[in-house]
Amino acid sequence: MNKKIIVIALILLSLFALSSCKKSHKHSLEKIDKVEALCEEDGNILYYVCSSCNKLFSDENAKNEIAISETVINKTGHIFDNDCDETCNKCTYERDI
């Protein structure tokens, strides 16, 4: 019976130590500037990455954690005014008609 109490106490102490460790971590944030999406290349939103724990945040106060997939701005694809246009409106790509 005493061994069970000791094991439970050790588990609780370990969990407390881990949670207090996470709370005391001060993020060291690096700003990742926004990159506009192009016709054939994805871009990204403005976001921050912690150089210590590699977590991503949408704000400079590290309050809103995000996934890497949430940083992507999808490529736009070529845009033409109509079916007769040969040149993309956003870049110099020319298509065969």
JSON list of N, CA, C and O in Angstrom, two decimals, residues 1-13:
[
{"chain": "A", "resi": 1, "resn": "MET", "atom": "N", "xyz": [0.83, -1.19, 0.00]},
{"chain": "A", "resi": 1, "resn": "MET", "atom": "CA", "xyz": [0.00, 0.00, 0.00]},
{"chain": "A", "resi": 1, "resn": "MET", "atom": "C", "xyz": [0.87, 1.25, 0.00]},
{"chain": "A", "resi": 1, "resn": "MET", "atom": "O", "xyz": [0.59, 2.18, -0.73]},
{"chain": "A", "resi": 2, "resn": "ASN", "atom": "N", "xyz": [1.94, 1.28, 0.80]},
{"chain": "A", "resi": 2, "resn": "ASN", "atom": "CA", "xyz": [2.80, 2.45, 0.87]},
{"chain": "A", "resi": 2, "resn": "ASN", "atom": "C", "xyz": [3.53, 2.68, -0.45]},
{"chain": "A", "resi": 2, "resn": "ASN", "atom": "O", "xyz": [3.78, 3.83, -0.82]},
{"chain": "A", "resi": 3, "resn": "LYS", "atom": "N", "xyz": [3.89, 1.61, -1.16]},
{"chain": "A", "resi": 3, "resn": "LYS", "atom": "CA", "xyz": [4.56, 1.76, -2.44]},
{"chain": "A", "resi": 3, "resn": "LYS", "atom": "C", "xyz": [3.64, 2.45, -3.45]},
{"chain": "A", "resi": 3, "resn": "LYS", "atom": "O", "xyz": [4.09, 3.28, -4.23]},
{"chain": "A", "resi": 4, "resn": "LYS", "atom": "N", "xyz": [2.35, 2.11, -3.44]},
{"chain": "A", "resi": 4, "resn": "LYS", "atom": "CA", "xyz": [1.40, 2.74, -4.35]},
{"chain": "A", "resi": 4, "resn": "LYS", "atom": "C", "xyz": [1.31, 4.24, -4.07]},
{"chain": "A", "resi": 4, "resn": "LYS", "atom": "O", "xyz": [1.28, 5.03, -5.00]},
{"chain": "A", "resi": 5, "resn": "ILE", "atom": "N", "xyz": [1.27, 4.61, -2.84]},
{"chain": "A", "resi": 5, "resn": "ILE", "atom": "CA", "xyz": [1.19, 6.03, -2.46]},
{"chain": "A", "resi": 5, "resn": "ILE", "atom": "C", "xyz": [2.45, 6.77, -2.91]},
{"chain": "A", "resi": 5, "resn": "ILE", "atom": "O", "xyz": [2.38, 7.87, -3.45]},
{"chain": "A", "resi": 6, "resn": "ILE", "atom": "N", "xyz": [3.59, 6.14, -2.72]},
{"chain": "A", "resi": 6, "resn": "ILE", "atom": "CA", "xyz": [4.86, 6.77, -3.13]},
{"chain": "A", "resi": 6, "resn": "ILE", "atom": "C", "xyz": [4.91, 6.92, -4.66]},
{"chain": "A", "resi": 6, "resn": "ILE", "atom": "O", "xyz": [5.30, 7.97, -5.16]},
{"chain": "A", "resi": 7, "resn": "VAL", "atom": "N", "xyz": [4.49, 5.90, -5.37]},
{"chain": "A", "resi": 7, "resn": "VAL", "atom": "CA", "xyz": [4.49, 5.96, -6.84]},
{"chain": "A", "resi": 7, "resn": "VAL", "atom": "C", "xyz": [3.54, 7.06, -7.32]},
{"chain": "A", "resi": 7, "resn": "VAL", "atom": "O", "xyz": [3.88, 7.86, -8.20]},
{"chain": "A", "resi": 8, "resn": "ILE", "atom": "N", "xyz": [2.36, 7.12, -6.75]},
{"chain": "A", "resi": 8, "resn": "ILE", "atom": "CA", "xyz": [1.39, 8.16, -7.13]},
{"chain": "A", "resi": 8, "resn": "ILE", "atom": "C", "xyz": [1.96, 9.54, -6.81]},
{"chain": "A", "resi": 8, "resn": "ILE", "atom": "O", "xyz": [1.85, 10.48, -7.61]},
{"chain": "A", "resi": 9, "resn": "ALA", "atom": "N", "xyz": [2.58, 9.69, -5.66]},
{"chain": "A", "resi": 9, "resn": "ALA", "atom": "CA", "xyz": [3.17, 10.97, -5.28]},
{"chain": "A", "resi": 9, "resn": "ALA", "atom": "C", "xyz": [4.27, 11.38, -6.25]},
{"chain": "A", "resi": 9, "resn": "ALA", "atom": "O", "xyz": [4.37, 12.54, -6.65]},
{"chain": "A", "resi": 10, "resn": "LEU", "atom": "N", "xyz": [5.11, 10.41, -6.64]},
{"chain": "A", "resi": 10, "resn": "LEU", "atom": "CA", "xyz": [6.18, 10.71, -7.61]},
{"chain": "A", "resi": 10, "resn": "LEU", "atom": "C", "xyz": [5.62, 11.11, -8.97]},
{"chain": "A", "resi": 10, "resn": "LEU", "atom": "O", "xyz": [6.12, 12.03, -9.61]},
{"chain": "A", "resi": 11, "resn": "ILE", "atom": "N", "xyz": [4.58, 10.44, -9.39]},
{"chain": "A", "resi": 11, "resn": "ILE", "atom": "CA", "xyz": [3.94, 10.80, -10.66]},
{"chain": "A", "resi": 11, "resn": "ILE", "atom": "C", "xyz": [3.38, 12.22, -10.60]},
{"chain": "A", "resi": 11, "resn": "ILE", "atom": "O", "xyz": [3.58, 13.02, -11.50]},
{"chain": "A", "resi": 12, "resn": "LEU", "atom": "N", "xyz": [2.69, 12.53, -9.51]},
{"chain": "A", "resi": 12, "resn": "LEU", "atom": "CA", "xyz": [2.12, 13.87, -9.35]},
{"chain": "A", "resi": 12, "resn": "LEU", "atom": "C", "xyz": [3.20, 14.93, -9.31]},
{"chain": "A", "resi": 12, "resn": "LEU", "atom": "O", "xyz": [3.06, 16.00, -9.91]},
{"chain": "A", "resi": 13, "resn": "LEU", "atom": "N", "xyz": [4.28, 14.67, -8.61]},
{"chain": "A", "resi": 13, "resn": "LEU", "atom": "CA", "xyz": [5.39, 15.62, -8.56]},
{"chain": "A", "resi": 13, "resn": "LEU", "atom": "C", "xyz": [6.02, 15.82, -9.94]},
{"chain": "A", "resi": 13, "resn": "LEU", "atom": "O", "xyz": [6.36, 16.94, -10.32]}
]
